[in-house]
PDB file of C-alpha atoms in Angstrom:
ATOM      1  CA  UNK A1480     289.713  18.224 130.056  1.00  0.00           C
ATOM      2  CA  UNK A1481     291.152  21.549 131.172  1.00  0.00           C
ATOM      3  CA  UNK A1482     290.703  22.041 134.941  1.00  0.00           C
ATOM      4  CA  UNK A1483     291.438  25.118 137.073  1.00  0.00           C
ATOM      5  CA  UNK A1484     291.482  25.093 140.892  1.00  0.00           C
ATOM      6  CA  UNK A1485     290.754  28.008 143.241  1.00  0.00           C
ATOM      7  CA  UNK A1486     290.651  28.201 147.021  1.00  0.00           C
ATOM      8  CA  UNK A1487     291.986  25.820 149.646  1.00  0.00           C
ATOM      9  CA  UNK A1488     292.263  22.215 148.460  1.00  0.00           C
ATOM     10  CA  UNK A1489     291.099  20.928 151.865  1.00  0.00           C
ATOM     11  CA  UNK A1490     287.832  22.924 151.648  1.00  0.00           C
ATOM     12  CA  UNK A1491     284.586  21.312 150.439  1.00  0.00           C
ATOM     13  CA  UNK A1492     284.772  20.881 146.641  1.00  0.00           C
ATOM     14  CA  UNK A1493     282.459  22.920 144.424  1.00  0.00           C
ATOM     15  CA  UNK A1494     282.504  22.077 140.698  1.00  0.00           C
ATOM     16  CA  UNK A1495     281.426  24.768 138.212  1.00  0.00           C
ATOM     17  CA  UNK A1496     280.187  23.459 134.844  1.00  0.00           C
ATOM     18  CA  UNK A1497     279.559  25.861 131.971  1.00  0.00           C
ATOM     19  CA  UNK A1498     276.931  25.585 129.250  1.00  0.00           C
ATOM     20  CA  UNK A1499     277.324  25.008 125.514  1.00  0.00           C
ATOM     21  CA  UNK A1500     279.340  27.540 123.579  1.00  0.00           C
ATOM     22  CA  UNK A1501     281.009  28.846 126.733  1.00  0.00           C
ATOM     23  CA  UNK A1502     283.917  27.864 128.972  1.00  0.00           C
ATOM     24  CA  UNK A1503     284.871  27.692 132.626  1.00  0.00           C
ATOM     25  CA  UNK A1504     285.807  31.363 132.315  1.00  0.00           C
ATOM     26  CA  UNK A1505     282.110  32.250 132.324  1.00  0.00           C
ATOM     27  CA  UNK A1506     282.228  31.686 136.094  1.00  0.00           C
ATOM     28  CA  UNK A1507     285.000  34.280 136.657  1.00  0.00           C
ATOM     29  CA  UNK A1508     282.740  36.873 138.366  1.00  0.00           C
ATOM     30  CA  UNK A1509     281.767  34.480 141.188  1.00  0.00           C
ATOM     31  CA  UNK A1510     284.942  32.439 141.669  1.00  0.00           C
ATOM     32  CA  UNK A1511     286.605  34.716 144.255  1.00  0.00           C
ATOM     33  CA  UNK A1512     283.503  34.719 146.468  1.00  0.00           C
ATOM     34  CA  UNK A1513     283.067  30.952 146.281  1.00  0.00           C
ATOM     35  CA  UNK A1514     286.790  30.207 146.771  1.00  0.00           C
ATOM     36  CA  UNK A1515     286.743  31.860 150.195  1.00  0.00           C
ATOM     37  CA  UNK A1516     284.990  28.779 151.609  1.00  0.00           C
ATOM     38  CA  UNK A1517     285.329  26.097 148.919  1.00  0.00           C
ATOM     39  CA  UNK A1518     287.809  24.293 146.740  1.00  0.00           C
ATOM     40  CA  UNK A1519     286.389  25.602 143.462  1.00  0.00           C
ATOM     41  CA  UNK A1520     287.004  23.402 140.450  1.00  0.00           C
ATOM     42  CA  UNK A1521     286.257  24.938 137.051  1.00  0.00           C
ATOM     43  CA  UNK A1522     286.308  22.791 133.945  1.00  0.00           C
ATOM     44  CA  UNK A1523     286.323  23.475 130.247  1.00  0.00           C
ATOM     45  CA  UNK A1524     284.129  20.738 128.827  1.00  0.00           C
ATOM     46  CA  UNK A1525     285.481  18.929 125.746  1.00  0.00           C
ATOM     47  CA  UNK A1526     285.483  21.148 122.674  1.00  0.00           C
ATOM     48  CA  UNK A1527     285.228  24.319 124.786  1.00  0.00           C
ATOM     49  CA  UNK A1528     287.826  26.732 126.117  1.00  0.00           C
ATOM     50  CA  UNK A1529     291.182  24.985 126.481  1.00  0.00           C
ATOM     51  CA  UNK A1530     289.835  21.423 126.216  1.00  0.00           C
ATOM     52  CA  UNK A1531     290.301  19.244 123.149  1.00  0.00           C
ATOM     53  CA  UNK A1532     287.293  18.130 121.111  1.00  0.00           C
ATOM     54  CA  UNK A1533     285.494  14.897 121.935  1.00  0.00           C
ATOM     55  CA  UNK A1534     284.040  12.276 119.592  1.00  0.00           C
ATOM     56  CA  UNK A1535     280.561  12.969 121.015  1.00  0.00           C
ATOM     57  CA  UNK A1536     278.899  15.742 122.992  1.00  0.00           C
ATOM     58  CA  UNK A1537     275.883  13.830 124.276  1.00  0.00           C
ATOM     59  CA  UNK A1538     274.971  14.529 127.901  1.00  0.00           C
ATOM     60  CA  UNK A1539     275.747  11.051 129.301  1.00  0.00           C
ATOM     61  CA  UNK A1540     279.150  11.077 127.578  1.00  0.00           C
ATOM     62  CA  UNK A1541     279.965  14.545 128.890  1.00  0.00           C
ATOM     63  CA  UNK A1542     278.849  13.555 132.388  1.00  0.00           C
ATOM     64  CA  UNK A1543     280.982  10.407 132.249  1.00  0.00           C
ATOM     65  CA  UNK A1544     284.075  12.334 131.152  1.00  0.00           C
ATOM     66  CA  UNK A1545     283.552  14.883 133.934  1.00  0.00           C
ATOM     67  CA  UNK A1546     283.050  12.102 136.507  1.00  0.00           C
ATOM     68  CA  UNK A1547     286.296  10.467 135.353  1.00  0.00           C
ATOM     69  CA  UNK A1548     288.180  13.755 135.774  1.00  0.00           C
ATOM     70  CA  UNK A1549     286.755  14.244 139.265  1.00  0.00           C
ATOM     71  CA  UNK A1550     287.596  10.638 140.182  1.00  0.00           C
ATOM     72  CA  UNK A1551     291.137  11.270 138.957  1.00  0.00           C
ATOM     73  CA  UNK A1552     291.379  14.330 141.181  1.00  0.00           C
ATOM     74  CA  UNK A1553     290.296  12.250 144.184  1.00  0.00           C
ATOM     75  CA  UNK A1554     288.060  15.001 145.549  1.00  0.00           C
ATOM     76  CA  UNK A1555     285.276  12.734 146.825  1.00  0.00           C
ATOM     77  CA  UNK A1556     281.690  13.993 146.998  1.00  0.00           C
ATOM     78  CA  UNK A1557     281.235  17.405 145.369  1.00  0.00           C
ATOM     79  CA  UNK A1558     278.621  20.095 145.064  1.00  0.00           C
ATOM     80  CA  UNK A1559     278.038  20.433 141.327  1.00  0.00           C
ATOM     81  CA  UNK A1560     276.844  23.720 139.806  1.00  0.00           C
ATOM     82  CA  UNK A1561     275.816  23.764 136.175  1.00  0.00           C
ATOM     83  CA  UNK A1562     274.785  26.664 133.960  1.00  0.00           C
ATOM     84  CA  UNK A1563     272.300  26.006 131.165  1.00  0.00           C
ATOM     85  CA  UNK A1564     273.229  22.702 129.484  1.00  0.00           C
ATOM     86  CA  UNK A1565     275.951  22.322 132.135  1.00  0.00           C
ATOM     87  CA  UNK A1566     273.069  21.685 134.533  1.00  0.00           C
ATOM     88  CA  UNK A1567     272.153  18.571 132.554  1.00  0.00           C
ATOM     89  CA  UNK A1568     275.718  17.324 132.883  1.00  0.00           C
ATOM     90  CA  UNK A1569     275.770  18.047 136.696  1.00  0.00           C
ATOM     91  CA  UNK A1570     272.889  15.526 137.611  1.00  0.00           C
ATOM     92  CA  UNK A1571     269.993  14.673 135.278  1.00  0.00           C
ATOM     93  CA  UNK A1572     268.200  16.379 132.425  1.00  0.00           C
ATOM     94  CA  UNK A1573     264.643  16.870 133.660  1.00  0.00           C
ATOM     95  CA  UNK A1574     262.918  17.544 136.989  1.00  0.00           C
ATOM     96  CA  UNK A1575     261.221  14.134 136.965  1.00  0.00           C
ATOM     97  CA  UNK A1576     264.618  12.438 137.076  1.00  0.00           C
ATOM     98  CA  UNK A1577     265.864  14.778 139.804  1.00  0.00           C
ATOM     99  CA  UNK A1578     262.990  13.627 142.001  1.00  0.00           C
ATOM    100  CA  UNK A1579     264.617  10.189 142.253  1.00  0.00           C
ATOM    101  CA  UNK A1580     267.824  11.663 143.656  1.00  0.00           C
ATOM    102  CA  UNK A1581     267.897  12.258 147.373  1.00  0.00           C
ATOM    103  CA  UNK A1582     270.088  15.375 147.274  1.00  0.00           C
ATOM    104  CA  UNK A1583     269.361  19.068 147.762  1.00  0.00           C
ATOM    105  CA  UNK A1584     268.962  21.008 144.519  1.00  0.00           C
ATOM    106  CA  UNK A1585     269.076  24.735 143.876  1.00  0.00           C
ATOM    107  CA  UNK A1586     267.518  25.952 140.628  1.00  0.00           C
ATOM    108  CA  UNK A1587     268.126  29.554 139.606  1.00  0.00           C
ATOM    109  CA  UNK A1588     266.171  31.128 136.758  1.00  0.00           C
ATOM    110  CA  UNK A1589     266.651  34.561 135.317  1.00  0.00           C
ATOM    111  CA  UNK A1590     263.121  35.943 135.071  1.00  0.00           C
ATOM    112  CA  UNK A1591     264.139  37.814 131.894  1.00  0.00           C
ATOM    113  CA  UNK A1592     265.860  34.837 130.230  1.00  0.00           C
ATOM    114  CA  UNK A1593     265.165  34.939 126.478  1.00  0.00           C
ATOM    115  CA  UNK A1594     266.602  31.420 125.927  1.00  0.00           C
ATOM    116  CA  UNK A1595     264.632  29.362 128.479  1.00  0.00           C
ATOM    117  CA  UNK A1596     261.050  30.137 129.365  1.00  0.00           C
ATOM    118  CA  UNK A1597     261.184  31.284 133.004  1.00  0.00           C
ATOM    119  CA  UNK A1598     257.615  30.060 133.512  1.00  0.00           C
ATOM    120  CA  UNK A1599     258.959  26.502 133.164  1.00  0.00           C
ATOM    121  CA  UNK A1600     260.225  26.893 136.726  1.00  0.00           C
ATOM    122  CA  UNK A1601     256.964  25.269 137.877  1.00  0.00           C
ATOM    123  CA  UNK A1602     258.285  21.932 136.585  1.00  0.00           C
ATOM    124  CA  UNK A1603     260.521  21.798 139.662  1.00  0.00           C
ATOM    125  CA  UNK A1604     257.497  21.773 141.986  1.00  0.00           C
ATOM    126  CA  UNK A1605     257.624  17.964 141.817  1.00  0.00           C
ATOM    127  CA  UNK A1606     261.216  17.781 143.086  1.00  0.00           C
ATOM    128  CA  UNK A1607     261.032  17.396 146.885  1.00  0.00           C
ATOM    129  CA  UNK A1608     264.500  18.742 147.711  1.00  0.00           C
ATOM    130  CA  UNK A1609     264.505  21.586 145.188  1.00  0.00           C
ATOM    131  CA  UNK A1610     264.736  25.233 146.095  1.00  0.00           C
ATOM    132  CA  UNK A1611     263.870  27.571 143.222  1.00  0.00           C
ATOM    133  CA  UNK A1612     265.038  31.162 142.909  1.00  0.00           C
ATOM    134  CA  UNK A1613     263.824  33.508 140.169  1.00  0.00           C
ATOM    135  CA  UNK A1614     265.914  36.622 139.689  1.00  0.00           C
ATOM    136  CA  UNK A1615     264.016  39.638 138.328  1.00  0.00           C
ATOM    137  CA  UNK A1616     265.695  41.487 135.479  1.00  0.00           C
ATOM    138  CA  UNK A1617     268.276  38.731 134.969  1.00  0.00           C
ATOM    139  CA  UNK A1618     268.640  36.838 131.690  1.00  0.00           C
ATOM    140  CA  UNK A1619     270.429  33.648 130.661  1.00  0.00           C
ATOM    141  CA  UNK A1620     273.832  34.332 132.292  1.00  0.00           C
ATOM    142  CA  UNK A1621     273.081  35.139 135.943  1.00  0.00           C
ATOM    143  CA  UNK A1622     276.694  34.647 137.005  1.00  0.00           C
ATOM    144  CA  UNK A1623     277.659  37.471 134.618  1.00  0.00           C
ATOM    145  CA  UNK A1624     274.560  39.626 135.120  1.00  0.00           C
ATOM    146  CA  UNK A1625     274.173  39.319 138.910  1.00  0.00           C
ATOM    147  CA  UNK A1626     277.458  37.843 140.214  1.00  0.00           C
ATOM    148  CA  UNK A1627     277.102  39.067 143.799  1.00  0.00           C
ATOM    149  CA  UNK A1628     273.602  37.624 144.116  1.00  0.00           C
ATOM    150  CA  UNK A1629     274.626  34.338 142.475  1.00  0.00           C
ATOM    151  CA  UNK A1630     277.699  34.053 144.685  1.00  0.00           C
ATOM    152  CA  UNK A1631     275.595  34.531 147.813  1.00  0.00           C
ATOM    153  CA  UNK A1632     272.926  32.039 146.665  1.00  0.00           C
ATOM    154  CA  UNK A1633     275.558  29.406 145.846  1.00  0.00           C
ATOM    155  CA  UNK A1634     277.426  29.933 149.114  1.00  0.00           C
ATOM    156  CA  UNK A1635     274.223  29.665 151.137  1.00  0.00           C
ATOM    157  CA  UNK A1636     273.327  26.474 149.280  1.00  0.00           C
ATOM    158  CA  UNK A1637     276.747  24.821 149.338  1.00  0.00           C
ATOM    159  CA  UNK A1638     277.802  25.797 152.843  1.00  0.00           C
ATOM    160  CA  UNK A1639     275.725  24.038 155.511  1.00  0.00           C
ATOM    161  CA  UNK A1640     275.029  26.214 158.527  1.00  0.00           C
ATOM    162  CA  UNK A1641     275.866  29.440 156.726  1.00  0.00           C
TER     163      UNK A1641
END
């Protein structure tokens, strides 16, 4: 799996996971902002960007391969950020499963997203540690459409006491 590092290696690790049909490069507009305070780790999932294909692209398999890469890097606990299907790979696939995890969760929806119905944001009401942000006028790629706003939201989420 192709991995790119940004920022100080001793800073808290922040892993950026792209969605299907994309690559780690989709995070380019927010990397500089995040790397000021974090060790940003961007991956190209198997079959995307500079990574070789995989025998399967199911979510558990992708998550397992990513976990193995992170274990190999020895970075310890990370803040995982996933876009679109990359969000499934970061923790679990549906809000009901997220409820069982005792970790803070930030969900960002583009209110003008033509791919995912922004009204489905209400499904996260059942997740006790979830904070939901809807961005007006933003579609399916908020990190490309509103990079400054996304960078600030992610920094505020991933940097305790900020």
